[in-house]
mmCIF file of C-alpha atoms and ligand atoms in Angstrom:
data_model
loop_
_atom_site.group_PDB
_atom_site.id
_atom_site.type_symbol
_atom_site.label_atom_id
_atom_site.label_comp_id
_atom_site.label_asym_id
_atom_site.label_seq_id
_atom_site.Cartn_x
_atom_site.Cartn_y
_atom_site.Cartn_z
ATOM 1 C CA MET A 252 -117.030 -65.276 -33.329
ATOM 2 C CA ARG A 253 -115.397 -64.708 -36.641
ATOM 3 C CA LYS A 254 -115.901 -61.409 -38.372
ATOM 4 C CA GLY A 255 -116.445 -61.123 -42.075
ATOM 5 C CA ILE A 256 -113.271 -60.819 -44.064
ATOM 6 C CA LEU A 257 -112.789 -57.723 -46.098
ATOM 7 C CA ILE A 258 -110.367 -58.745 -48.739
ATOM 8 C CA TRP A 259 -112.335 -57.666 -51.747
ATOM 9 C CA PRO A 260 -113.201 -54.202 -50.454
ATOM 10 C CA ALA A 261 -115.714 -52.314 -52.541
ATOM 11 C CA ILE A 262 -115.409 -54.992 -55.146
ATOM 12 C CA MET A 263 -118.083 -57.308 -53.867
ATOM 13 C CA LEU A 264 -120.651 -54.609 -54.477
ATOM 14 C CA VAL A 265 -119.585 -54.232 -58.055
ATOM 15 C CA PHE A 266 -119.799 -57.968 -58.593
ATOM 16 C CA ALA A 267 -123.079 -58.450 -56.815
ATOM 17 C CA GLY A 268 -124.785 -56.146 -59.251
ATOM 18 C CA MET A 269 -123.215 -57.668 -62.338
ATOM 19 C CA ARG A 270 -123.366 -61.310 -61.571
ATOM 20 C CA ALA A 271 -126.564 -62.049 -63.461
ATOM 21 C CA GLN A 272 -125.045 -60.925 -66.744
ATOM 22 C CA HIS A 273 -122.571 -63.787 -66.725
ATOM 23 C CA PRO A 274 -124.202 -67.113 -66.130
ATOM 24 C CA VAL A 275 -121.701 -69.571 -64.703
ATOM 25 C CA CYS A 276 -121.839 -73.035 -66.176
ATOM 26 C CA GLY A 277 -120.448 -76.338 -65.068
ATOM 27 C CA PHE A 278 -119.776 -75.545 -61.422
ATOM 28 C CA ASP A 279 -121.921 -76.155 -58.395
ATOM 29 C CA TRP A 280 -120.698 -72.802 -57.218
ATOM 30 C CA GLU A 281 -123.936 -70.925 -57.552
ATOM 31 C CA ASP A 282 -125.741 -73.409 -55.305
ATOM 32 C CA ILE A 283 -123.994 -72.282 -52.153
ATOM 33 C CA SER A 284 -123.324 -68.856 -50.742
ATOM 34 C CA THR A 285 -119.856 -67.378 -50.527
ATOM 35 C CA GLU A 286 -120.055 -67.511 -46.768
ATOM 36 C CA GLU A 287 -120.842 -71.209 -46.854
ATOM 37 C CA SER A 288 -118.058 -72.032 -49.253
ATOM 38 C CA VAL A 289 -115.507 -70.021 -47.266
ATOM 39 C CA GLU A 290 -116.595 -71.796 -44.096
ATOM 40 C CA ARG A 291 -116.391 -75.141 -45.804
ATOM 41 C CA PHE A 292 -112.856 -74.340 -46.884
ATOM 42 C CA GLU A 293 -111.872 -73.343 -43.367
ATOM 43 C CA ARG A 294 -113.339 -76.467 -41.764
ATOM 44 C CA GLN A 295 -111.501 -78.671 -44.216
ATOM 45 C CA LEU A 296 -108.348 -76.649 -43.805
ATOM 46 C CA ASP A 297 -108.353 -77.214 -40.054
ATOM 47 C CA THR A 298 -108.591 -80.961 -40.547
ATOM 48 C CA PHE A 299 -105.929 -80.893 -43.192
ATOM 49 C CA LEU A 300 -103.616 -78.799 -41.021
ATOM 50 C CA SER A 301 -103.937 -81.223 -38.135
ATOM 51 C CA GLN A 302 -103.294 -84.319 -40.272
ATOM 52 C CA SER A 303 -100.645 -83.592 -42.807
ATOM 53 C CA ASN A 304 -96.952 -83.421 -42.589
ATOM 54 C CA LEU A 305 -96.680 -80.314 -44.669
ATOM 55 C CA THR A 306 -93.074 -79.414 -44.186
ATOM 56 C CA ASN A 307 -91.697 -82.456 -45.980
ATOM 57 C CA ARG A 308 -93.099 -81.626 -49.401
ATOM 58 C CA SER A 309 -90.603 -81.431 -52.213
ATOM 59 C CA PRO A 310 -90.008 -77.979 -53.712
ATOM 60 C CA ILE A 311 -93.277 -76.542 -54.930
ATOM 61 C CA THR A 312 -93.409 -74.497 -58.106
ATOM 62 C CA ILE A 313 -96.492 -72.581 -59.098
ATOM 63 C CA PRO A 314 -96.913 -71.787 -62.791
ATOM 64 C CA VAL A 315 -98.261 -68.295 -63.296
ATOM 65 C CA VAL A 316 -100.175 -66.703 -66.123
ATOM 66 C CA VAL A 317 -100.148 -62.914 -66.145
ATOM 67 C CA HIS A 318 -103.123 -61.285 -67.887
ATOM 68 C CA VAL A 319 -102.127 -57.730 -68.742
ATOM 69 C CA VAL A 320 -105.419 -55.998 -69.491
ATOM 70 C CA TRP A 321 -104.353 -52.497 -70.407
ATOM 71 C CA HIS A 322 -105.996 -49.290 -71.479
ATOM 72 C CA ARG A 323 -103.336 -46.585 -71.234
ATOM 73 C CA PRO A 324 -100.057 -47.581 -72.936
ATOM 74 C CA GLU A 325 -98.079 -47.322 -69.671
ATOM 75 C CA GLU A 326 -100.284 -50.069 -68.235
ATOM 76 C CA ASN A 327 -98.932 -52.468 -70.845
ATOM 77 C CA LEU A 328 -95.941 -53.477 -68.736
ATOM 78 C CA SER A 329 -92.798 -54.861 -70.347
ATOM 79 C CA ASP A 330 -91.751 -58.498 -70.117
ATOM 80 C CA VAL A 331 -88.868 -57.329 -67.944
ATOM 81 C CA GLY A 332 -91.263 -55.621 -65.532
ATOM 82 C CA ILE A 333 -93.401 -58.749 -65.336
ATOM 83 C CA LEU A 334 -90.418 -60.980 -64.754
ATOM 84 C CA SER A 335 -89.244 -58.666 -61.973
ATOM 85 C CA GLN A 336 -92.530 -59.416 -60.162
ATOM 86 C CA ILE A 337 -91.969 -63.156 -60.462
ATOM 87 C CA GLU A 338 -88.491 -62.697 -59.020
ATOM 88 C CA ALA A 339 -89.823 -60.501 -56.208
ATOM 89 C CA LEU A 340 -92.277 -63.276 -55.295
ATOM 90 C CA ASN A 341 -89.485 -65.835 -55.273
ATOM 91 C CA ARG A 342 -87.487 -63.534 -53.005
ATOM 92 C CA ASP A 343 -90.327 -63.049 -50.489
ATOM 93 C CA PHE A 344 -91.661 -66.628 -50.532
ATOM 94 C CA ASN A 345 -88.193 -68.111 -50.007
ATOM 95 C CA ALA A 346 -86.961 -65.777 -47.280
ATOM 96 C CA GLU A 347 -84.358 -64.466 -49.724
ATOM 97 C CA ASN A 348 -85.216 -60.817 -49.086
ATOM 98 C CA ALA A 349 -82.225 -58.919 -47.715
ATOM 99 C CA ASP A 350 -84.503 -56.817 -45.489
ATOM 100 C CA LEU A 351 -85.407 -59.933 -43.503
ATOM 101 C CA SER A 352 -82.512 -58.872 -41.286
ATOM 102 C CA THR A 353 -84.653 -55.945 -40.094
ATOM 103 C CA VAL A 354 -87.097 -58.316 -38.363
ATOM 104 C CA PRO A 355 -86.874 -57.473 -34.635
ATOM 105 C CA ASP A 356 -85.056 -60.052 -32.505
ATOM 106 C CA GLU A 357 -88.218 -61.108 -30.701
ATOM 107 C CA PHE A 358 -89.769 -62.234 -34.031
ATOM 108 C CA GLN A 359 -86.663 -63.675 -35.713
ATOM 109 C CA GLY A 360 -87.466 -67.180 -34.503
ATOM 110 C CA LEU A 361 -90.929 -67.025 -36.084
ATOM 111 C CA ILE A 362 -89.781 -66.323 -39.654
ATOM 112 C CA GLY A 363 -91.276 -68.776 -42.113
ATOM 113 C CA ASN A 364 -89.475 -69.722 -45.295
ATOM 114 C CA ILE A 365 -92.518 -70.672 -47.379
ATOM 115 C CA GLY A 366 -90.470 -72.557 -49.945
ATOM 116 C CA ILE A 367 -92.740 -71.901 -52.909
ATOM 117 C CA ARG A 368 -91.317 -70.768 -56.218
ATOM 118 C CA PHE A 369 -93.264 -69.051 -58.972
ATOM 119 C CA CYS A 370 -92.570 -69.205 -62.681
ATOM 120 C CA LEU A 371 -94.150 -68.023 -65.880
ATOM 121 C CA ALA A 372 -96.014 -70.934 -67.456
ATOM 122 C CA ALA A 373 -94.405 -72.448 -70.537
ATOM 123 C CA ILE A 374 -97.475 -74.352 -71.747
ATOM 124 C CA ASP A 375 -100.983 -72.947 -72.096
ATOM 125 C CA PRO A 376 -104.177 -74.897 -71.269
ATOM 126 C CA TYR A 377 -104.331 -76.183 -74.861
ATOM 127 C CA GLY A 378 -100.802 -77.579 -74.690
ATOM 128 C CA ASN A 379 -99.290 -74.834 -76.808
ATOM 129 C CA PRO A 380 -96.057 -73.056 -75.929
ATOM 130 C CA THR A 381 -96.460 -69.701 -74.211
ATOM 131 C CA ASN A 382 -94.386 -67.247 -72.222
ATOM 132 C CA GLY A 383 -97.111 -67.055 -69.577
ATOM 133 C CA ILE A 384 -98.052 -63.493 -70.501
ATOM 134 C CA ILE A 385 -101.320 -62.502 -72.160
ATOM 135 C CA ARG A 386 -101.848 -58.955 -73.335
ATOM 136 C CA LYS A 387 -105.258 -57.483 -74.060
ATOM 137 C CA GLN A 388 -105.962 -53.922 -74.943
ATOM 138 C CA CYS A 389 -109.277 -52.761 -73.549
ATOM 139 C CA PHE A 390 -111.265 -49.711 -74.358
ATOM 140 C CA THR A 391 -112.490 -48.719 -70.928
ATOM 141 C CA PRO A 392 -110.409 -47.335 -68.062
ATOM 142 C CA GLY A 393 -110.776 -48.905 -64.620
ATOM 143 C CA MET A 394 -111.097 -52.438 -65.996
ATOM 144 C CA GLY A 395 -109.477 -53.814 -62.822
ATOM 145 C CA LEU A 396 -112.694 -53.250 -60.866
ATOM 146 C CA MET A 397 -115.049 -54.625 -63.459
ATOM 147 C CA GLU A 398 -116.482 -58.088 -63.698
ATOM 148 C CA ALA A 399 -115.549 -58.009 -67.396
ATOM 149 C CA LEU A 400 -111.868 -58.225 -66.427
ATOM 150 C CA PHE A 401 -112.275 -61.976 -65.989
ATOM 151 C CA PHE A 402 -114.023 -62.638 -69.287
ATOM 152 C CA SER A 403 -112.555 -62.434 -72.782
ATOM 153 C CA SER A 404 -116.099 -62.019 -74.046
ATOM 154 C CA GLY A 405 -116.305 -58.823 -71.991
ATOM 155 C CA GLY A 406 -112.986 -57.430 -73.194
ATOM 156 C CA GLY A 407 -110.942 -58.922 -70.355
ATOM 157 C CA SER A 408 -109.019 -62.184 -70.220
ATOM 158 C CA ASP A 409 -110.326 -65.621 -69.224
ATOM 159 C CA ALA A 410 -108.721 -67.433 -66.292
ATOM 160 C CA TRP A 411 -106.669 -70.511 -67.052
ATOM 161 C CA ASN A 412 -107.528 -73.678 -65.108
ATOM 162 C CA ILE A 413 -107.074 -72.650 -61.499
ATOM 163 C CA SER A 414 -105.905 -76.039 -60.296
ATOM 164 C CA GLN A 415 -102.877 -75.711 -62.587
ATOM 165 C CA TYR A 416 -102.143 -72.001 -62.877
ATOM 166 C CA LEU A 417 -102.069 -69.005 -60.608
ATOM 167 C CA ASN A 418 -103.946 -66.327 -62.542
ATOM 168 C CA ILE A 419 -102.639 -62.798 -62.043
ATOM 169 C CA TRP A 420 -104.540 -59.976 -63.702
ATOM 170 C CA VAL A 421 -102.689 -56.688 -64.053
ATOM 171 C CA ALA A 422 -105.246 -53.969 -64.573
ATOM 172 C CA ASP A 423 -106.242 -50.492 -63.428
ATOM 173 C CA THR A 424 -107.985 -50.828 -60.066
ATOM 174 C CA GLY A 425 -108.423 -47.073 -59.654
ATOM 175 C CA ASP A 426 -106.815 -44.638 -57.254
ATOM 176 C CA TRP A 427 -107.725 -46.311 -53.968
ATOM 177 C CA ILE A 428 -107.117 -49.993 -54.388
ATOM 178 C CA SER A 429 -103.654 -51.351 -55.050
ATOM 179 C CA GLY A 430 -104.896 -54.847 -55.699
ATOM 180 C CA PHE A 431 -107.001 -57.655 -54.304
ATOM 181 C CA GLY A 432 -106.802 -61.393 -54.002
ATOM 182 C CA SER A 433 -109.452 -64.047 -53.713
ATOM 183 C CA TYR A 434 -109.569 -65.907 -50.436
ATOM 184 C CA PRO A 435 -110.238 -69.638 -50.950
ATOM 185 C CA GLY A 436 -113.935 -70.285 -51.445
ATOM 186 C CA GLN A 437 -114.717 -66.643 -51.981
ATOM 187 C CA THR A 438 -114.858 -66.584 -55.744
ATOM 188 C CA PRO A 439 -115.976 -68.914 -58.502
ATOM 189 C CA PRO A 440 -113.085 -70.468 -60.438
ATOM 190 C CA GLU A 441 -113.269 -68.041 -63.318
ATOM 191 C CA LYS A 442 -112.545 -65.129 -60.977
ATOM 192 C CA THR A 443 -110.001 -66.860 -58.748
ATOM 193 C CA GLY A 444 -106.535 -65.384 -58.508
ATOM 194 C CA ILE A 445 -105.170 -61.957 -57.787
ATOM 195 C CA VAL A 446 -105.516 -58.534 -59.405
ATOM 196 C CA VAL A 447 -102.787 -55.909 -59.107
ATOM 197 C CA HIS A 448 -102.699 -52.340 -60.345
ATOM 198 C CA PRO A 449 -99.975 -51.982 -63.014
ATOM 199 C CA LYS A 450 -98.358 -49.101 -61.178
ATOM 200 C CA TYR A 451 -97.661 -51.405 -58.211
ATOM 201 C CA PHE A 452 -96.673 -54.499 -60.170
ATOM 202 C CA GLY A 453 -93.054 -55.690 -60.169
ATOM 203 C CA LEU A 454 -90.052 -53.638 -59.177
ATOM 204 C CA ASN A 455 -91.720 -50.479 -60.351
ATOM 205 C CA GLY A 456 -89.791 -47.666 -58.683
ATOM 206 C CA HIS A 457 -92.744 -46.433 -56.591
ATOM 207 C CA PRO A 458 -91.398 -45.111 -53.247
ATOM 208 C CA LYS A 459 -94.088 -46.807 -51.160
ATOM 209 C CA PHE A 460 -95.218 -49.800 -53.217
ATOM 210 C CA GLY A 461 -92.237 -50.369 -55.464
ATOM 211 C CA LEU A 462 -90.983 -53.757 -54.279
ATOM 212 C CA GLY A 463 -93.633 -56.034 -55.733
ATOM 213 C CA ARG A 464 -95.226 -56.667 -52.361
ATOM 214 C CA VAL A 465 -98.795 -55.876 -53.302
ATOM 215 C CA ALA A 466 -98.653 -59.200 -55.157
ATOM 216 C CA THR A 467 -96.911 -60.880 -52.198
ATOM 217 C CA HIS A 468 -99.768 -59.742 -49.916
ATOM 218 C CA GLU A 469 -102.505 -60.746 -52.383
ATOM 219 C CA ILE A 470 -100.997 -64.189 -52.924
ATOM 220 C CA GLY A 471 -101.039 -64.481 -49.141
ATOM 221 C CA HIS A 472 -104.839 -64.085 -49.312
ATOM 222 C CA PHE A 473 -105.038 -66.449 -52.282
ATOM 223 C CA LEU A 474 -103.239 -69.057 -50.166
ATOM 224 C CA GLY A 475 -105.623 -68.697 -47.229
ATOM 225 C CA LEU A 476 -104.098 -65.912 -45.129
ATOM 226 C CA LYS A 477 -106.156 -63.232 -43.464
ATOM 227 C CA HIS A 478 -105.008 -59.774 -42.506
ATOM 228 C CA ILE A 479 -102.821 -59.991 -39.465
ATOM 229 C CA TRP A 480 -105.185 -57.849 -37.377
ATOM 230 C CA GLY A 481 -108.108 -60.187 -38.068
ATOM 231 C CA ASP A 482 -110.152 -57.622 -40.012
ATOM 232 C CA SER A 483 -111.979 -56.041 -37.134
ATOM 233 C CA PRO A 484 -110.764 -53.251 -34.878
ATOM 234 C CA ASP A 485 -110.656 -55.123 -31.617
ATOM 235 C CA CYS A 486 -108.266 -57.331 -29.750
ATOM 236 C CA SER A 487 -110.325 -60.495 -29.832
ATOM 237 C CA SER A 488 -110.458 -61.104 -33.568
ATOM 238 C CA ASP A 489 -107.357 -62.724 -34.948
ATOM 239 C CA ASP A 490 -106.057 -64.144 -38.180
ATOM 240 C CA GLU A 491 -106.278 -67.761 -37.017
ATOM 241 C CA VAL A 492 -102.541 -68.046 -37.046
ATOM 242 C CA ALA A 493 -101.102 -68.883 -33.642
ATOM 243 C CA ASP A 494 -97.692 -67.253 -33.923
ATOM 244 C CA THR A 495 -98.809 -63.809 -35.116
ATOM 245 C CA PRO A 496 -99.633 -61.581 -32.116
ATOM 246 C CA LEU A 497 -103.138 -60.214 -31.651
ATOM 247 C CA GLN A 498 -103.508 -56.792 -33.195
ATOM 248 C CA GLY A 499 -106.372 -54.298 -33.103
ATOM 249 C CA SER A 500 -106.283 -52.737 -36.535
ATOM 250 C CA ALA A 501 -104.047 -52.193 -39.518
ATOM 251 C CA TYR A 502 -100.786 -50.254 -39.469
ATOM 252 C CA ASN A 503 -100.087 -47.923 -42.372
ATOM 253 C CA GLY A 504 -96.996 -46.106 -43.557
ATOM 254 C CA CYS A 505 -93.804 -47.249 -41.927
ATOM 255 C CA PRO A 506 -94.177 -47.343 -38.135
ATOM 256 C CA ASP A 507 -91.354 -47.152 -35.633
ATOM 257 C CA TYR A 508 -90.671 -50.305 -33.662
ATOM 258 C CA PRO A 509 -92.097 -51.290 -31.221
ATOM 259 C CA GLN A 510 -95.825 -50.651 -31.453
ATOM 260 C CA ASN A 511 -98.405 -51.964 -29.075
ATOM 261 C CA GLY A 512 -102.157 -51.913 -28.969
ATOM 262 C CA CYS A 513 -103.444 -55.345 -28.111
ATOM 263 C CA SER A 514 -100.137 -57.118 -27.706
ATOM 264 C CA GLU A 515 -97.017 -55.816 -26.095
ATOM 265 C CA SER A 516 -95.356 -55.729 -29.452
ATOM 266 C CA GLU A 517 -97.279 -56.088 -32.677
ATOM 267 C CA MET A 518 -95.933 -57.618 -35.836
ATOM 268 C CA PHE A 519 -96.714 -54.711 -38.155
ATOM 269 C CA MET A 520 -93.811 -55.696 -40.433
ATOM 270 C CA ASN A 521 -95.735 -58.787 -41.596
ATOM 271 C CA TYR A 522 -96.675 -59.040 -45.302
ATOM 272 C CA MET A 523 -100.316 -59.351 -44.234
ATOM 273 C CA ASP A 524 -100.444 -55.932 -42.589
ATOM 274 C CA TYR A 525 -100.998 -52.648 -44.496
ATOM 275 C CA VAL A 526 -97.578 -51.023 -44.103
ATOM 276 C CA GLU A 527 -95.580 -49.834 -47.117
ATOM 277 C CA ASP A 528 -93.491 -52.243 -49.172
ATOM 278 C CA PRO A 529 -90.083 -51.349 -47.665
ATOM 279 C CA CYS A 530 -91.494 -52.008 -44.190
ATOM 280 C CA MET A 531 -93.169 -55.397 -44.729
ATOM 281 C CA VAL A 532 -90.613 -58.154 -44.586
ATOM 282 C CA LEU A 533 -91.861 -61.482 -43.234
ATOM 283 C CA PHE A 534 -94.343 -64.325 -43.162
ATOM 284 C CA THR A 535 -94.338 -66.542 -40.061
ATOM 285 C CA GLU A 536 -94.039 -70.289 -39.692
ATOM 286 C CA GLY A 537 -97.750 -70.399 -38.742
ATOM 287 C CA GLN A 538 -98.681 -68.538 -41.903
ATOM 288 C CA LYS A 539 -96.522 -70.973 -43.850
ATOM 289 C CA GLN A 540 -98.468 -73.965 -42.526
ATOM 290 C CA ARG A 541 -101.738 -72.362 -43.538
ATOM 291 C CA MET A 542 -100.498 -71.542 -47.034
ATOM 292 C CA LEU A 543 -99.084 -75.015 -47.618
ATOM 293 C CA ALA A 544 -102.315 -76.620 -46.448
ATOM 294 C CA THR A 545 -104.264 -74.439 -48.880
ATOM 295 C CA LEU A 546 -102.016 -75.359 -51.777
ATOM 296 C CA PHE A 547 -102.925 -79.022 -51.685
ATOM 297 C CA HIS A 548 -106.520 -78.489 -50.796
ATOM 298 C CA PRO A 549 -109.665 -77.718 -52.779
ATOM 299 C CA PRO A 550 -110.529 -75.295 -54.254
ATOM 300 C CA SER A 551 -106.886 -74.560 -55.088
ATOM 301 C CA ARG A 552 -104.891 -77.842 -55.348
ATOM 302 C CA ILE A 553 -102.366 -75.827 -57.291
ATOM 303 C CA GLY A 554 -99.483 -77.333 -55.310
ATOM 304 C CA ASN A 555 -99.585 -80.351 -57.611
ATOM 305 C CA SER A 556 -99.696 -78.505 -60.923
ATOM 306 C CA PRO A 557 -98.045 -80.484 -63.724
ATOM 307 C CA VAL A 558 -97.588 -77.413 -65.918
ATOM 308 C CA LEU A 559 -94.074 -76.704 -67.152
ATOM 309 C CA CYS A 560 -92.240 -73.527 -66.314
ATOM 310 C CA LEU A 561 -90.534 -71.025 -68.436
ATOM 311 C CA HIS A 562 -87.047 -70.597 -67.106
ATOM 312 C CA ASN A 563 -86.230 -67.016 -66.574
ATOM 313 C CA ASP A 564 -83.349 -67.197 -69.004
ATOM 314 C CA GLN A 565 -85.582 -68.455 -71.806
ATOM 315 C CA ILE A 566 -87.608 -65.336 -72.070
ATOM 316 C CA SER A 567 -86.378 -62.865 -74.672
ATOM 317 C CA LEU A 568 -85.915 -59.895 -72.501
ATOM 318 C CA SER A 569 -83.375 -57.651 -74.060
ATOM 319 C CA THR A 570 -81.975 -56.731 -77.343
ATOM 320 C CA TRP A 571 -78.245 -56.514 -77.560
ATOM 321 C CA LYS A 572 -75.525 -55.009 -79.681
ATOM 322 C CA ALA A 573 -72.068 -56.370 -80.385
ATOM 323 C CA ALA A 574 -69.139 -54.000 -80.667
ATOM 324 C CA PRO A 575 -66.683 -53.601 -82.171
ATOM 325 C CA ASN A 576 -67.845 -55.444 -85.234
ATOM 326 C CA PRO A 577 -65.742 -56.402 -87.172
ATOM 327 C CA SER A 578 -63.264 -57.189 -84.407
ATOM 328 C CA LYS A 579 -60.170 -59.282 -83.788
ATOM 329 C CA GLY A 580 -62.452 -61.606 -81.865
ATOM 330 C CA GLN A 581 -62.861 -59.682 -78.639
ATOM 331 C CA VAL A 582 -66.427 -58.446 -78.541
ATOM 332 C CA PHE A 583 -68.503 -56.576 -75.972
ATOM 333 C CA LEU A 584 -72.232 -57.226 -75.936
ATOM 334 C CA THR A 585 -74.456 -54.572 -74.403
ATOM 335 C CA PHE A 586 -77.978 -55.402 -73.287
ATOM 336 C CA GLU A 587 -80.766 -52.883 -73.293
ATOM 337 C CA PRO A 588 -82.695 -53.086 -71.038
ATOM 338 C CA PRO A 589 -80.188 -54.902 -68.830
ATOM 339 C CA LEU A 590 -80.793 -58.627 -68.371
ATOM 340 C CA MET A 591 -81.198 -59.933 -64.868
ATOM 341 C CA LYS A 592 -80.374 -63.555 -65.336
ATOM 342 C CA LEU A 593 -78.285 -66.291 -66.774
ATOM 343 C CA ALA A 594 -78.015 -65.937 -70.501
ATOM 344 C CA ARG A 595 -76.816 -68.679 -72.773
ATOM 345 C CA TYR A 596 -74.879 -67.509 -75.777
ATOM 346 C CA SER A 597 -74.067 -69.740 -78.732
ATOM 347 C CA VAL A 598 -71.612 -69.075 -81.533
ATOM 348 C CA TYR A 599 -71.964 -70.790 -84.904
ATOM 349 C CA ASN A 600 -69.548 -70.728 -87.808
ATOM 350 C CA CYS A 601 -70.694 -70.116 -91.380
ATOM 351 C CA THR A 602 -71.446 -73.802 -91.945
ATOM 352 C CA GLY A 603 -73.878 -73.642 -89.025
ATOM 353 C CA GLN A 604 -71.689 -75.662 -86.703
ATOM 354 C CA LEU A 605 -71.881 -74.785 -83.015
ATOM 355 C CA ILE A 606 -68.374 -73.776 -81.953
ATOM 356 C CA ARG A 607 -68.984 -72.262 -78.524
ATOM 357 C CA GLN A 608 -71.777 -72.322 -75.979
ATOM 358 C CA GLU A 609 -71.638 -70.842 -72.522
ATOM 359 C CA GLU A 610 -73.960 -69.666 -69.775
ATOM 360 C CA LYS A 611 -73.097 -66.420 -68.078
ATOM 361 C CA LEU A 612 -74.731 -64.250 -65.497
ATOM 362 C CA VAL A 613 -75.443 -61.104 -67.424
ATOM 363 C CA ASN A 614 -76.528 -57.686 -66.459
ATOM 364 C CA ARG A 615 -75.655 -54.853 -68.794
ATOM 365 C CA GLU A 616 -72.559 -56.115 -70.530
ATOM 366 C CA LEU A 617 -70.991 -59.388 -71.579
ATOM 367 C CA PHE A 618 -67.442 -59.810 -72.874
ATOM 368 C CA ILE A 619 -66.773 -62.630 -75.298
ATOM 369 C CA ASP A 620 -63.343 -63.612 -76.523
ATOM 370 C CA LEU A 621 -63.424 -65.415 -79.866
ATOM 371 C CA SER A 622 -59.865 -64.559 -80.854
ATOM 372 C CA GLU A 623 -58.937 -68.255 -81.037
ATOM 373 C CA PHE A 624 -61.109 -68.590 -84.145
ATOM 374 C CA PRO A 625 -59.869 -67.775 -87.673
ATOM 375 C CA ASN A 626 -60.997 -64.829 -89.794
ATOM 376 C CA GLY A 627 -64.512 -65.197 -91.031
ATOM 377 C CA ILE A 628 -68.207 -64.683 -90.485
ATOM 378 C CA TYR A 629 -69.842 -66.075 -87.345
ATOM 379 C CA PHE A 630 -73.314 -66.014 -85.904
ATOM 380 C CA LEU A 631 -73.871 -65.197 -82.279
ATOM 381 C CA ARG A 632 -77.212 -66.196 -80.774
ATOM 382 C CA ILE A 633 -78.826 -65.307 -77.445
ATOM 383 C CA ASP A 634 -82.443 -66.360 -76.968
ATOM 384 C CA ASN A 635 -84.019 -65.755 -80.338
ATOM 385 C CA HIS A 636 -81.781 -62.911 -81.344
ATOM 386 C CA CYS A 637 -78.994 -63.709 -83.752
ATOM 387 C CA GLN A 638 -76.323 -61.384 -85.089
ATOM 388 C CA LYS A 639 -73.494 -61.664 -87.544
ATOM 389 C CA ILE A 640 -70.015 -61.224 -86.097
ATOM 390 C CA ILE A 641 -67.019 -60.677 -88.334
ATOM 391 C CA ILE A 642 -63.580 -61.638 -87.142
ATOM 392 C CA SER A 643 -60.625 -60.128 -88.982
ATOM 393 C CA HIS A 644 -57.223 -60.460 -87.322
HETATM 394 N N1 LIG B 197 -104.979 -53.631 -51.050
HETATM 395 C C1 LIG B 197 -104.284 -54.700 -50.409
HETATM 396 C C2 LIG B 197 -105.271 -55.692 -49.736
HETATM 397 O O1 LIG B 197 -105.931 -55.451 -48.751
HETATM 398 C C3 LIG B 197 -103.193 -54.289 -49.462
HETATM 399 C C4 LIG B 197 -101.909 -53.763 -50.057
HETATM 400 C C5 LIG B 197 -100.677 -54.377 -49.455
HETATM 401 N N2 LIG B 197 -99.707 -53.403 -49.046
HETATM 402 C C6 LIG B 197 -98.421 -53.346 -49.502
HETATM 403 N N3 LIG B 197 -97.555 -52.525 -48.986
HETATM 404 N N4 LIG B 197 -98.019 -54.118 -50.487
HETATM 405 O O2 LIG B 197 -105.413 -56.800 -50.189
HETATM 406 ZN ZN1 ZN B 198 -105.246 -57.611 -47.947
HETATM 407 CA CA1 CA B 199 -102.612 -64.476 -34.677
#
């Protein structure tokens, strides 16, 4: 027998009481119970898993919209902070995390490279250009646990079409909940996605939840994964993934290896357990199959999204200064905050002609040598920032 899943902890209670205030139009959602729709998803998923050749899909990219619904100024995260979350997801969902080497030998062969990339959406649902980030100031604290979070009319931010975008809300979920994610079939479309507390979003410096893995875990739920211990404290309930060992209940903190309870050695270092960020390091091949099946399956279908991506180097992340200026042509650019990505710089002469363009991996500093060009005024552009450079030999 399957036990109820507890992915939206106290949240369901909050929603149950508020539901009537927001009539839902245009979906048959209200006609069936959550339990029924979750079960329907799982039945279909089983069929889909047994039929499809899921590993041969071409690279999958999921466009993301981040709804920053902030109250205190520090909750209004910077573009750099948001981008660091996208990069953390790409690290974890492509087995690019350096700490993967800490997976114990007995589990090494089970590591799943999910092969999904995430990007900030470049086009909004109306076809307009966007950077995939929406910012809304709200006037109540604790918005992350309120139904209003999902509705612009309530002071929150409306979901974008869930078959094309992964909706991530960044909002204050209080002191006890780091975030939550909707399991397929559990939420109506307008509340489907994940919610993460701003203090745990991105590479945020927090000693326990600083690596962006609250979002990794919640996207696991969003893509059909259950907690690795099967959400009930016994050895018979499992997560319906064959290659994750049975486990009685959640592990917290950062346990020593090995740990046993139900199985000789339990996989507490899985992203779907409750350990701290530095101690969760893998998804398995079985979890991968379940996530891929969910991607191409109702109610998600997001695996086929046609939405364009913003490339990480297109976002204006930093401002920069050129020095010395004037110079003999050798100029140092300093970026604050430091960039993390490829930056394309372009140099134009005073007639507007492009005389140099180059892509460089930039962090804090970039050296440019323009000494081959004659004395004069030049314009140096990176992203949308342009500055005048004077060369005087
Ligand atoms: N609150 C989350 C959930 O149950 C778990 C947090 C994941 N833990 C972590 N170290 N990132 O959905
Ligand atoms: Zn969870
Ligand atoms: Ca299992």
